[in-house]
Structures are given as C-alpha cells and as structure tokens.
Amino acid sequence: MVSYVSAFLYGVGGIVVAGMALLVAFQEKLVYVPVLPGLTKSYSITPARLRLLYEDVWLRSSDGVRLHAWFIKLLPECRGPTVLFFQENAGNIAHRLEMVRIMIQRLQCNVFMLSYRGYGASDGYPSQHGIAKDAQAALDHLSQRTDIDTSRIVVFGRSLGGAVGALLTKNNPDKVAALILENTFTSILDMAGVLLPFLKWFIGGTGSKGPKILNFLVRSPWSTIDIVGQINQPILFLSGLQDEMVPPSHMQMLYAKVASHNRECIFVEFPNGMHMDTWLAGGDHYWRTIQQFIGNHVPEIKEHESSHDDKDTEGM
C-alpha cells in the first residue's frame, strides 16, 4: 500500500515539475506566435494591395521599443469614428487586412492597426508588460492627431487583442469612447487548463477551484476578468459559439462580470462563428450589430450641434 501511495505522490510531483518546466521554458512561445508555420515575420501584403488609403506609422513605446502600425483612412478627410484594432496572438496585421477592408466599408470608419513588439515590422520581444506599453503608445498617437475626431476612438480587440484592449480602455476612460471584445478569454491562467488540461489543477484564474500553485510562474496572465469589471465605457461582446480555441463560456463570464454595474453593455452570439471567422460566419448581422453599437454609443456630433454647444458655453 505504501508503495502505491509513494508512486502516486511521485507521479503528482513529476507532473508539477513537468508543468513548471513547460511554463518557464515555453510560455511566451505558447502565448505569442508572431510567425505562423511556413510563413515569414514580414508582411505578406500591404493595404496598397487592397487599394486602401493608408500611411505607415512608426512609434516609440515608453520603454523605447520601435513599433510599426498602419493607419488606414476611409477618405482623406474622414474624421471618424476611428477603430484602434488589436489582433489575436498569431500572425501579423497583414493577415487581418481583408477583414479590415470590409470593416472600413461597412462601418465608414478609419482603422489603426498596431503591430505588437516582436510582430511584423516592430522591434523587440512580446510580453504582457511590453504590449501594454505598445497599446498605450498607439492610443496616445491617435489622441494627438488633428485629422480625426479624437472623441470617437473605439478600441476593438479579438482574442488576445481583447485582453490588450480591455486593459487600455480601463486605463484611459477619457480617451476611449467604447470597447468591442470578440472571442476573448477570461485570463491566460484559465486558458492554460484549456490548452494543457493537466495544468488546470495547478493554474487558474479567480474562478478556478484548483490550488493555483503554479500561477506565480505565469509571466503574461492577461486577467481580463479582473479588468472588465473596472470599465465604465460601453462594451460590445461578440461571441462565436463554435469557437474551437476559447470556450464561449469565457465571453459569458466576462459579460456577467461587467453587466451588473455597466448598463451600456451588449452581448451578441453568432451560432456558427469560430475563433477566427466570426466576422465571416456572422455575415450582415455581424456588421449591423457593430454599426448600431457605434451609432448609439459613439455618435457623430453634427457641426451645428457643436456650434450651438459653444454658444451655450460662451453665455455661461
């Protein structure tokens, strides 16, 4: 009997050690995938290929990392809204251009596409701390532009990009008008158990029942579930129910976390949407949902309304 107990304990210990080794050695490679298998780090196409009006933008994050982005405009004089788009964890912004092309047409908006550090033409190596700085640099750049309506900046994040966008929105209530989250996870801590099931007993987020003894090893926890509850701006949740990567229950938990105090939250499900193709599977309904959300929560301020407000202010 003692030998069986010893074998069991050794087995558990071996799993813990193996889990620790995997986390320490490979976690960044699991979370951040700048280069898809069989492809290169460089952009396969540029917005010019799709006949989009754009400019290359070069930024410096607060820690000095050189970043690249594309600012794609609907029209030379289009003043809004402007969507600050944060991509998923794999590939680069070039792989999202077809979706962004349709976004610009359907939403009549500008789109700013940031390459995280280590992705595309940006320098550096990806990490939560670093990517958070990258996102802030992108928002600061947009907020200082004079060719857009800076009161109509909408952050749109998909999957990992949702975690990035939620943190940025929480930290900048005066700069971000609204947030859109699509197929976003509650946290990397929770995703560890989804991708590597044996780890769910040792790693977990705030809702996990496990001992969480390996949480301290996770360098990029991206705990979106702890962030969304602090956001007061309007939030649109877009959930693909066939998501094969992030369980749809994660989106439901994120919505439940914030809906109790934020009345400007909307949750929309797309029955056939998978992790990467909800925008395709959702068809017209997908784009109309976003269009209505922006129209209701980030409305265009007519020029005569602005002038009327200015006159009221002068008379006070």
mmCIF file of C-alpha atoms in Angstrom:
data_model
loop_
_atom_site.group_PDB
_atom_site.id
_atom_site.type_symbol
_atom_site.label_atom_id
_atom_site.label_comp_id
_atom_site.label_asym_id
_atom_site.label_seq_id
_atom_site.Cartn_x
_atom_site.Cartn_y
_atom_site.Cartn_z
ATOM 1 C CA MET A 1 0.000 0.000 0.000
ATOM 2 C CA VAL A 2 2.812 2.363 0.920
ATOM 3 C CA SER A 3 4.477 1.758 -2.443
ATOM 4 C CA TYR A 4 1.288 2.700 -4.303
ATOM 5 C CA VAL A 5 0.976 5.915 -2.297
ATOM 6 C CA SER A 6 4.602 6.715 -2.941
ATOM 7 C CA ALA A 7 4.193 6.070 -6.647
ATOM 8 C CA PHE A 8 1.145 8.336 -6.736
ATOM 9 C CA LEU A 9 2.971 11.136 -4.946
ATOM 10 C CA TYR A 10 5.959 10.783 -7.210
ATOM 11 C CA GLY A 11 3.626 10.902 -10.204
ATOM 12 C CA VAL A 12 1.955 14.092 -8.992
ATOM 13 C CA GLY A 13 5.327 15.582 -8.242
ATOM 14 C CA GLY A 14 6.522 14.679 -11.714
ATOM 15 C CA ILE A 15 3.514 16.400 -13.297
ATOM 16 C CA VAL A 16 4.143 19.534 -11.241
ATOM 17 C CA VAL A 17 7.798 19.602 -12.220
ATOM 18 C CA ALA A 18 6.960 18.993 -15.873
ATOM 19 C CA GLY A 19 4.385 21.763 -15.765
ATOM 20 C CA MET A 20 6.845 24.158 -14.197
ATOM 21 C CA ALA A 21 9.457 23.320 -16.818
ATOM 22 C CA LEU A 22 6.989 23.886 -19.661
ATOM 23 C CA LEU A 23 5.849 27.195 -18.231
ATOM 24 C CA VAL A 24 9.302 28.547 -17.599
ATOM 25 C CA ALA A 25 10.744 27.476 -20.946
ATOM 26 C CA PHE A 26 7.938 27.837 -23.463
ATOM 27 C CA GLN A 27 5.152 30.076 -22.173
ATOM 28 C CA GLU A 28 5.950 33.051 -24.415
ATOM 29 C CA LYS A 29 6.035 30.733 -27.431
ATOM 30 C CA LEU A 30 2.609 29.384 -26.461
ATOM 31 C CA VAL A 31 1.020 32.782 -25.827
ATOM 32 C CA TYR A 32 2.676 34.835 -28.587
ATOM 33 C CA VAL A 33 3.060 33.456 -32.113
ATOM 34 C CA PRO A 34 4.327 36.300 -34.352
ATOM 35 C CA VAL A 35 5.231 33.908 -37.179
ATOM 36 C CA LEU A 36 2.750 31.343 -38.458
ATOM 37 C CA PRO A 37 4.178 27.946 -39.513
ATOM 38 C CA GLY A 38 5.510 28.065 -43.045
ATOM 39 C CA LEU A 39 5.411 31.867 -43.240
ATOM 40 C CA THR A 40 7.871 34.666 -42.526
ATOM 41 C CA LYS A 41 7.696 37.501 -39.996
ATOM 42 C CA SER A 42 7.358 40.096 -42.755
ATOM 43 C CA TYR A 43 4.021 41.307 -44.134
ATOM 44 C CA SER A 44 2.667 39.203 -46.993
ATOM 45 C CA ILE A 45 0.686 42.170 -48.337
ATOM 46 C CA THR A 46 0.148 45.844 -47.510
ATOM 47 C CA PRO A 47 -3.054 47.905 -47.581
ATOM 48 C CA ALA A 48 -1.977 49.186 -51.021
ATOM 49 C CA ARG A 49 -2.666 45.723 -52.463
ATOM 50 C CA LEU A 50 -6.305 46.168 -51.448
ATOM 51 C CA ARG A 51 -6.330 49.765 -52.718
ATOM 52 C CA LEU A 52 -6.738 51.185 -49.246
ATOM 53 C CA LEU A 53 -5.677 54.711 -48.354
ATOM 54 C CA TYR A 54 -3.045 54.351 -45.619
ATOM 55 C CA GLU A 55 0.127 55.594 -44.041
ATOM 56 C CA ASP A 56 2.975 53.769 -42.338
ATOM 57 C CA VAL A 57 3.251 54.967 -38.761
ATOM 58 C CA TRP A 58 6.364 54.495 -36.621
ATOM 59 C CA LEU A 59 6.065 54.872 -32.871
ATOM 60 C CA ARG A 60 8.221 54.564 -29.774
ATOM 61 C CA SER A 61 6.805 52.854 -26.711
ATOM 62 C CA SER A 62 7.583 54.383 -23.338
ATOM 63 C CA ASP A 63 10.452 51.924 -22.900
ATOM 64 C CA GLY A 64 11.978 52.847 -26.241
ATOM 65 C CA VAL A 65 10.867 49.953 -28.451
ATOM 66 C CA ARG A 66 10.290 50.942 -32.102
ATOM 67 C CA LEU A 67 6.816 49.967 -33.291
ATOM 68 C CA HIS A 68 5.113 49.859 -36.659
ATOM 69 C CA ALA A 69 1.459 50.434 -37.493
ATOM 70 C CA TRP A 70 -0.849 51.108 -40.409
ATOM 71 C CA PHE A 71 -3.335 53.953 -40.224
ATOM 72 C CA ILE A 72 -6.000 53.243 -42.843
ATOM 73 C CA LYS A 73 -8.456 56.009 -43.679
ATOM 74 C CA LEU A 74 -11.850 55.728 -45.299
ATOM 75 C CA LEU A 75 -11.357 59.073 -47.042
ATOM 76 C CA PRO A 76 -8.647 61.756 -46.795
ATOM 77 C CA GLU A 77 -10.955 63.984 -44.749
ATOM 78 C CA CYS A 78 -12.800 61.272 -42.808
ATOM 79 C CA ARG A 79 -12.937 62.353 -39.167
ATOM 80 C CA GLY A 80 -14.406 59.335 -37.523
ATOM 81 C CA PRO A 81 -15.085 57.078 -35.914
ATOM 82 C CA THR A 82 -11.602 55.600 -35.638
ATOM 83 C CA VAL A 83 -11.183 51.955 -34.646
ATOM 84 C CA LEU A 84 -7.989 51.035 -32.787
ATOM 85 C CA PHE A 85 -7.693 47.350 -33.698
ATOM 86 C CA PHE A 86 -5.765 44.771 -31.663
ATOM 87 C CA GLN A 87 -5.227 41.387 -33.284
ATOM 88 C CA GLU A 88 -5.123 37.831 -31.973
ATOM 89 C CA ASN A 89 -1.898 36.188 -30.809
ATOM 90 C CA ALA A 90 -0.836 34.539 -34.085
ATOM 91 C CA GLY A 91 0.455 36.067 -37.300
ATOM 92 C CA ASN A 92 0.601 39.788 -38.035
ATOM 93 C CA ILE A 93 -1.637 42.655 -39.070
ATOM 94 C CA ALA A 94 -1.350 41.789 -42.773
ATOM 95 C CA HIS A 95 -3.380 38.651 -42.122
ATOM 96 C CA ARG A 96 -6.308 40.824 -40.930
ATOM 97 C CA LEU A 97 -6.395 43.213 -43.885
ATOM 98 C CA GLU A 98 -9.304 41.576 -45.714
ATOM 99 C CA MET A 99 -11.472 41.811 -42.607
ATOM 100 C CA VAL A 100 -10.366 45.412 -42.017
ATOM 101 C CA ARG A 101 -11.155 46.313 -45.631
ATOM 102 C CA ILE A 102 -14.746 45.212 -45.104
ATOM 103 C CA MET A 103 -14.832 46.925 -41.680
ATOM 104 C CA ILE A 104 -13.900 50.252 -43.252
ATOM 105 C CA GLN A 105 -16.595 49.897 -45.900
ATOM 106 C CA ARG A 106 -19.365 48.720 -43.595
ATOM 107 C CA LEU A 107 -18.661 50.981 -40.616
ATOM 108 C CA GLN A 108 -17.460 54.030 -42.597
ATOM 109 C CA CYS A 109 -14.527 54.368 -40.208
ATOM 110 C CA ASN A 110 -10.767 54.752 -40.045
ATOM 111 C CA VAL A 111 -8.726 51.851 -38.668
ATOM 112 C CA PHE A 112 -5.402 51.949 -36.830
ATOM 113 C CA MET A 113 -3.637 48.554 -36.889
ATOM 114 C CA LEU A 114 -0.751 48.158 -34.452
ATOM 115 C CA SER A 115 1.972 45.547 -34.720
ATOM 116 C CA TYR A 116 2.808 44.433 -31.187
ATOM 117 C CA ARG A 117 6.511 44.353 -30.305
ATOM 118 C CA GLY A 118 8.086 41.326 -31.941
ATOM 119 C CA TYR A 119 5.325 41.178 -34.563
ATOM 120 C CA GLY A 120 5.506 42.294 -38.188
ATOM 121 C CA ALA A 121 7.925 45.208 -38.612
ATOM 122 C CA SER A 122 8.030 46.100 -34.915
ATOM 123 C CA ASP A 123 11.188 45.558 -32.877
ATOM 124 C CA GLY A 124 11.501 43.803 -29.524
ATOM 125 C CA TYR A 125 10.029 40.682 -27.987
ATOM 126 C CA PRO A 126 6.407 40.239 -26.873
ATOM 127 C CA SER A 127 5.356 40.249 -23.213
ATOM 128 C CA GLN A 128 2.309 41.463 -21.321
ATOM 129 C CA HIS A 129 4.178 44.376 -19.783
ATOM 130 C CA GLY A 130 5.607 45.397 -23.146
ATOM 131 C CA ILE A 131 2.450 45.001 -25.236
ATOM 132 C CA ALA A 132 0.509 47.099 -22.707
ATOM 133 C CA LYS A 133 3.044 49.882 -23.345
ATOM 134 C CA ASP A 134 2.682 49.393 -27.099
ATOM 135 C CA ALA A 135 -1.095 49.782 -26.906
ATOM 136 C CA GLN A 136 -0.730 52.968 -24.868
ATOM 137 C CA ALA A 137 1.696 54.394 -27.427
ATOM 138 C CA ALA A 138 -0.830 53.719 -30.207
ATOM 139 C CA LEU A 139 -3.668 55.396 -28.314
ATOM 140 C CA ASP A 140 -1.505 58.383 -27.392
ATOM 141 C CA HIS A 141 -0.601 58.796 -31.056
ATOM 142 C CA LEU A 142 -4.248 58.745 -32.139
ATOM 143 C CA SER A 143 -5.239 61.164 -29.380
ATOM 144 C CA GLN A 144 -2.733 63.701 -30.688
ATOM 145 C CA ARG A 145 -3.782 63.553 -34.332
ATOM 146 C CA THR A 146 -5.606 66.532 -35.785
ATOM 147 C CA ASP A 147 -7.116 64.731 -38.797
ATOM 148 C CA ILE A 148 -9.570 62.564 -36.827
ATOM 149 C CA ASP A 149 -12.313 63.087 -34.280
ATOM 150 C CA THR A 150 -10.455 62.051 -31.135
ATOM 151 C CA SER A 151 -13.712 61.846 -29.185
ATOM 152 C CA ARG A 152 -14.771 58.857 -31.320
ATOM 153 C CA ILE A 153 -11.935 56.371 -30.749
ATOM 154 C CA VAL A 154 -13.276 52.814 -30.417
ATOM 155 C CA VAL A 155 -10.995 50.009 -29.214
ATOM 156 C CA PHE A 156 -11.652 46.648 -30.904
ATOM 157 C CA GLY A 157 -9.818 43.552 -29.657
ATOM 158 C CA ARG A 158 -10.134 39.941 -30.723
ATOM 159 C CA SER A 159 -8.899 37.070 -28.515
ATOM 160 C CA LEU A 160 -5.537 38.257 -27.084
ATOM 161 C CA GLY A 161 -6.337 41.655 -28.584
ATOM 162 C CA GLY A 162 -9.408 41.801 -26.366
ATOM 163 C CA ALA A 163 -7.244 41.447 -23.279
ATOM 164 C CA VAL A 164 -4.957 44.196 -24.604
ATOM 165 C CA GLY A 165 -7.899 46.418 -25.449
ATOM 166 C CA ALA A 166 -9.687 45.919 -22.136
ATOM 167 C CA LEU A 167 -6.618 46.962 -20.156
ATOM 168 C CA LEU A 168 -6.084 50.013 -22.375
ATOM 169 C CA THR A 169 -9.749 51.041 -22.116
ATOM 170 C CA LYS A 170 -9.740 50.721 -18.337
ATOM 171 C CA ASN A 171 -6.633 52.875 -18.061
ATOM 172 C CA ASN A 172 -7.891 55.587 -20.432
ATOM 173 C CA PRO A 173 -11.519 56.461 -19.658
ATOM 174 C CA ASP A 174 -11.026 59.948 -21.112
ATOM 175 C CA LYS A 175 -9.548 58.769 -24.433
ATOM 176 C CA VAL A 176 -11.531 55.635 -25.349
ATOM 177 C CA ALA A 177 -15.199 56.121 -26.200
ATOM 178 C CA ALA A 178 -16.190 52.428 -26.363
ATOM 179 C CA LEU A 179 -14.790 48.884 -26.398
ATOM 180 C CA ILE A 180 -15.566 45.872 -28.596
ATOM 181 C CA LEU A 181 -14.450 42.415 -27.433
ATOM 182 C CA GLU A 182 -14.600 39.374 -29.705
ATOM 183 C CA ASN A 183 -13.892 35.787 -28.619
ATOM 184 C CA THR A 184 -11.742 36.932 -25.706
ATOM 185 C CA PHE A 185 -10.598 34.727 -22.826
ATOM 186 C CA THR A 186 -11.104 35.414 -19.126
ATOM 187 C CA SER A 187 -7.370 35.010 -18.494
ATOM 188 C CA ILE A 188 -4.311 33.142 -19.716
ATOM 189 C CA LEU A 189 -4.389 31.412 -16.336
ATOM 190 C CA ASP A 190 -7.742 29.881 -17.281
ATOM 191 C CA MET A 191 -6.615 29.158 -20.845
ATOM 192 C CA ALA A 192 -3.654 27.137 -19.570
ATOM 193 C CA GLY A 193 -6.063 24.449 -18.423
ATOM 194 C CA VAL A 194 -7.893 24.566 -21.765
ATOM 195 C CA LEU A 195 -4.768 24.143 -23.884
ATOM 196 C CA LEU A 196 -2.950 21.806 -21.460
ATOM 197 C CA PRO A 197 -5.700 20.095 -19.415
ATOM 198 C CA PHE A 198 -3.351 18.598 -16.812
ATOM 199 C CA LEU A 199 -2.366 22.137 -15.785
ATOM 200 C CA LYS A 200 -5.890 23.115 -14.700
ATOM 201 C CA TRP A 201 -5.218 21.576 -11.287
ATOM 202 C CA PHE A 202 -2.225 23.842 -10.736
ATOM 203 C CA ILE A 203 -3.016 27.049 -12.663
ATOM 204 C CA GLY A 204 -6.214 29.039 -12.696
ATOM 205 C CA GLY A 205 -7.855 32.437 -12.571
ATOM 206 C CA THR A 206 -10.103 33.989 -9.956
ATOM 207 C CA GLY A 207 -12.906 31.495 -10.619
ATOM 208 C CA SER A 208 -10.727 28.404 -10.542
ATOM 209 C CA LYS A 209 -11.173 25.796 -7.814
ATOM 210 C CA GLY A 210 -7.666 24.366 -8.098
ATOM 211 C CA PRO A 211 -4.774 25.149 -5.747
ATOM 212 C CA LYS A 212 -3.159 27.519 -8.309
ATOM 213 C CA ILE A 213 0.296 26.660 -7.014
ATOM 214 C CA LEU A 214 1.942 27.437 -10.378
ATOM 215 C CA ASN A 215 0.260 30.795 -11.002
ATOM 216 C CA PHE A 216 3.371 32.652 -9.905
ATOM 217 C CA LEU A 217 5.238 31.242 -12.910
ATOM 218 C CA VAL A 218 2.910 32.801 -15.484
ATOM 219 C CA ARG A 219 4.546 35.947 -16.817
ATOM 220 C CA SER A 220 1.632 37.020 -19.030
ATOM 221 C CA PRO A 221 -1.563 36.290 -17.067
ATOM 222 C CA TRP A 222 -3.738 38.779 -19.045
ATOM 223 C CA SER A 223 -6.514 38.576 -16.475
ATOM 224 C CA THR A 224 -9.289 40.210 -18.480
ATOM 225 C CA ILE A 225 -11.913 39.024 -15.995
ATOM 226 C CA ASP A 226 -10.358 41.275 -13.343
ATOM 227 C CA ILE A 227 -10.152 44.229 -15.742
ATOM 228 C CA VAL A 228 -13.591 44.404 -17.373
ATOM 229 C CA GLY A 229 -15.317 44.984 -14.053
ATOM 230 C CA GLN A 230 -13.454 48.299 -13.802
ATOM 231 C CA ILE A 231 -14.532 49.585 -17.228
ATOM 232 C CA ASN A 232 -17.309 52.153 -17.375
ATOM 233 C CA GLN A 233 -17.376 52.805 -21.123
ATOM 234 C CA PRO A 234 -19.904 50.968 -23.338
ATOM 235 C CA ILE A 235 -18.810 47.424 -24.251
ATOM 236 C CA LEU A 236 -19.985 45.186 -27.095
ATOM 237 C CA PHE A 237 -19.323 41.458 -26.654
ATOM 238 C CA LEU A 238 -19.218 39.403 -29.886
ATOM 239 C CA SER A 239 -19.191 35.666 -29.188
ATOM 240 C CA GLY A 240 -18.772 32.870 -31.750
ATOM 241 C CA LEU A 241 -20.470 29.810 -30.304
ATOM 242 C CA GLN A 242 -18.336 27.392 -32.359
ATOM 243 C CA ASP A 243 -15.076 28.876 -31.058
ATOM 244 C CA GLU A 244 -12.607 25.996 -31.048
ATOM 245 C CA MET A 245 -9.885 27.878 -29.160
ATOM 246 C CA VAL A 246 -11.514 29.944 -26.410
ATOM 247 C CA PRO A 247 -14.576 28.344 -24.792
ATOM 248 C CA PRO A 248 -17.617 30.604 -25.368
ATOM 249 C CA SER A 249 -18.249 30.402 -21.619
ATOM 250 C CA HIS A 250 -15.296 32.787 -21.173
ATOM 251 C CA MET A 251 -17.160 35.531 -23.025
ATOM 252 C CA GLN A 252 -20.271 34.856 -20.972
ATOM 253 C CA MET A 253 -18.272 35.202 -17.760
ATOM 254 C CA LEU A 254 -16.716 38.458 -18.934
ATOM 255 C CA TYR A 255 -20.146 39.872 -19.727
ATOM 256 C CA ALA A 256 -21.574 38.755 -16.379
ATOM 257 C CA LYS A 257 -18.671 40.408 -14.589
ATOM 258 C CA VAL A 258 -19.355 43.834 -16.043
ATOM 259 C CA ALA A 259 -23.110 43.836 -16.770
ATOM 260 C CA SER A 260 -24.050 44.126 -13.098
ATOM 261 C CA HIS A 261 -22.697 47.681 -12.909
ATOM 262 C CA ASN A 262 -22.317 48.815 -16.524
ATOM 263 C CA ARG A 263 -25.714 49.241 -18.185
ATOM 264 C CA GLU A 264 -24.171 50.051 -21.556
ATOM 265 C CA CYS A 265 -23.060 46.510 -22.305
ATOM 266 C CA ILE A 266 -24.428 44.336 -25.120
ATOM 267 C CA PHE A 267 -23.822 40.612 -25.605
ATOM 268 C CA VAL A 268 -24.404 39.118 -29.057
ATOM 269 C CA GLU A 269 -23.925 35.469 -30.051
ATOM 270 C CA PHE A 270 -23.172 34.104 -33.505
ATOM 271 C CA PRO A 271 -24.187 30.412 -33.657
ATOM 272 C CA ASN A 272 -21.792 29.459 -36.472
ATOM 273 C CA GLY A 273 -18.864 31.679 -35.508
ATOM 274 C CA MET A 274 -15.487 30.059 -34.888
ATOM 275 C CA HIS A 275 -12.465 31.688 -33.262
ATOM 276 C CA MET A 276 -11.116 33.418 -36.356
ATOM 277 C CA ASP A 277 -14.130 33.600 -38.682
ATOM 278 C CA THR A 278 -16.975 35.028 -36.592
ATOM 279 C CA TRP A 279 -16.884 38.111 -38.812
ATOM 280 C CA LEU A 280 -17.440 35.867 -41.843
ATOM 281 C CA ALA A 281 -19.949 33.486 -40.293
ATOM 282 C CA GLY A 282 -21.920 36.351 -38.808
ATOM 283 C CA GLY A 283 -22.391 37.977 -42.195
ATOM 284 C CA ASP A 284 -24.580 41.054 -42.385
ATOM 285 C CA HIS A 285 -25.821 40.584 -38.818
ATOM 286 C CA TYR A 286 -22.251 40.870 -37.509
ATOM 287 C CA TRP A 287 -21.565 44.209 -39.189
ATOM 288 C CA ARG A 288 -25.002 45.656 -38.463
ATOM 289 C CA THR A 289 -24.508 44.836 -34.777
ATOM 290 C CA ILE A 290 -21.246 46.795 -34.633
ATOM 291 C CA GLN A 291 -22.644 49.604 -36.753
ATOM 292 C CA GLN A 292 -25.633 50.013 -34.424
ATOM 293 C CA PHE A 293 -23.419 49.867 -31.326
ATOM 294 C CA ILE A 294 -21.136 52.617 -32.609
ATOM 295 C CA GLY A 295 -24.084 54.679 -33.805
ATOM 296 C CA ASN A 296 -25.759 54.500 -30.391
ATOM 297 C CA HIS A 297 -22.726 54.931 -28.148
ATOM 298 C CA VAL A 298 -20.206 56.862 -30.258
ATOM 299 C CA PRO A 299 -22.495 59.147 -32.259
ATOM 300 C CA GLU A 300 -21.285 61.725 -34.716
ATOM 301 C CA ILE A 301 -21.508 65.255 -33.376
ATOM 302 C CA LYS A 302 -23.040 67.383 -36.084
ATOM 303 C CA GLU A 303 -21.267 70.657 -36.810
ATOM 304 C CA HIS A 304 -24.335 72.763 -35.971
ATOM 305 C CA GLU A 305 -24.710 70.935 -32.642
ATOM 306 C CA SER A 306 -21.075 71.693 -31.781
ATOM 307 C CA SER A 307 -21.549 75.366 -32.657
ATOM 308 C CA HIS A 308 -24.718 75.504 -30.541
ATOM 309 C CA ASP A 309 -22.838 73.996 -27.573
ATOM 310 C CA ASP A 310 -20.060 76.561 -27.984
ATOM 311 C CA LYS A 311 -22.567 79.408 -27.879
ATOM 312 C CA ASP A 312 -24.154 77.980 -24.739
ATOM 313 C CA THR A 313 -20.735 77.813 -23.103
ATOM 314 C CA GLU A 314 -19.977 81.419 -24.003
ATOM 315 C CA GLY A 315 -23.192 82.579 -22.377
ATOM 316 C CA MET A 316 -22.489 80.875 -19.049
#
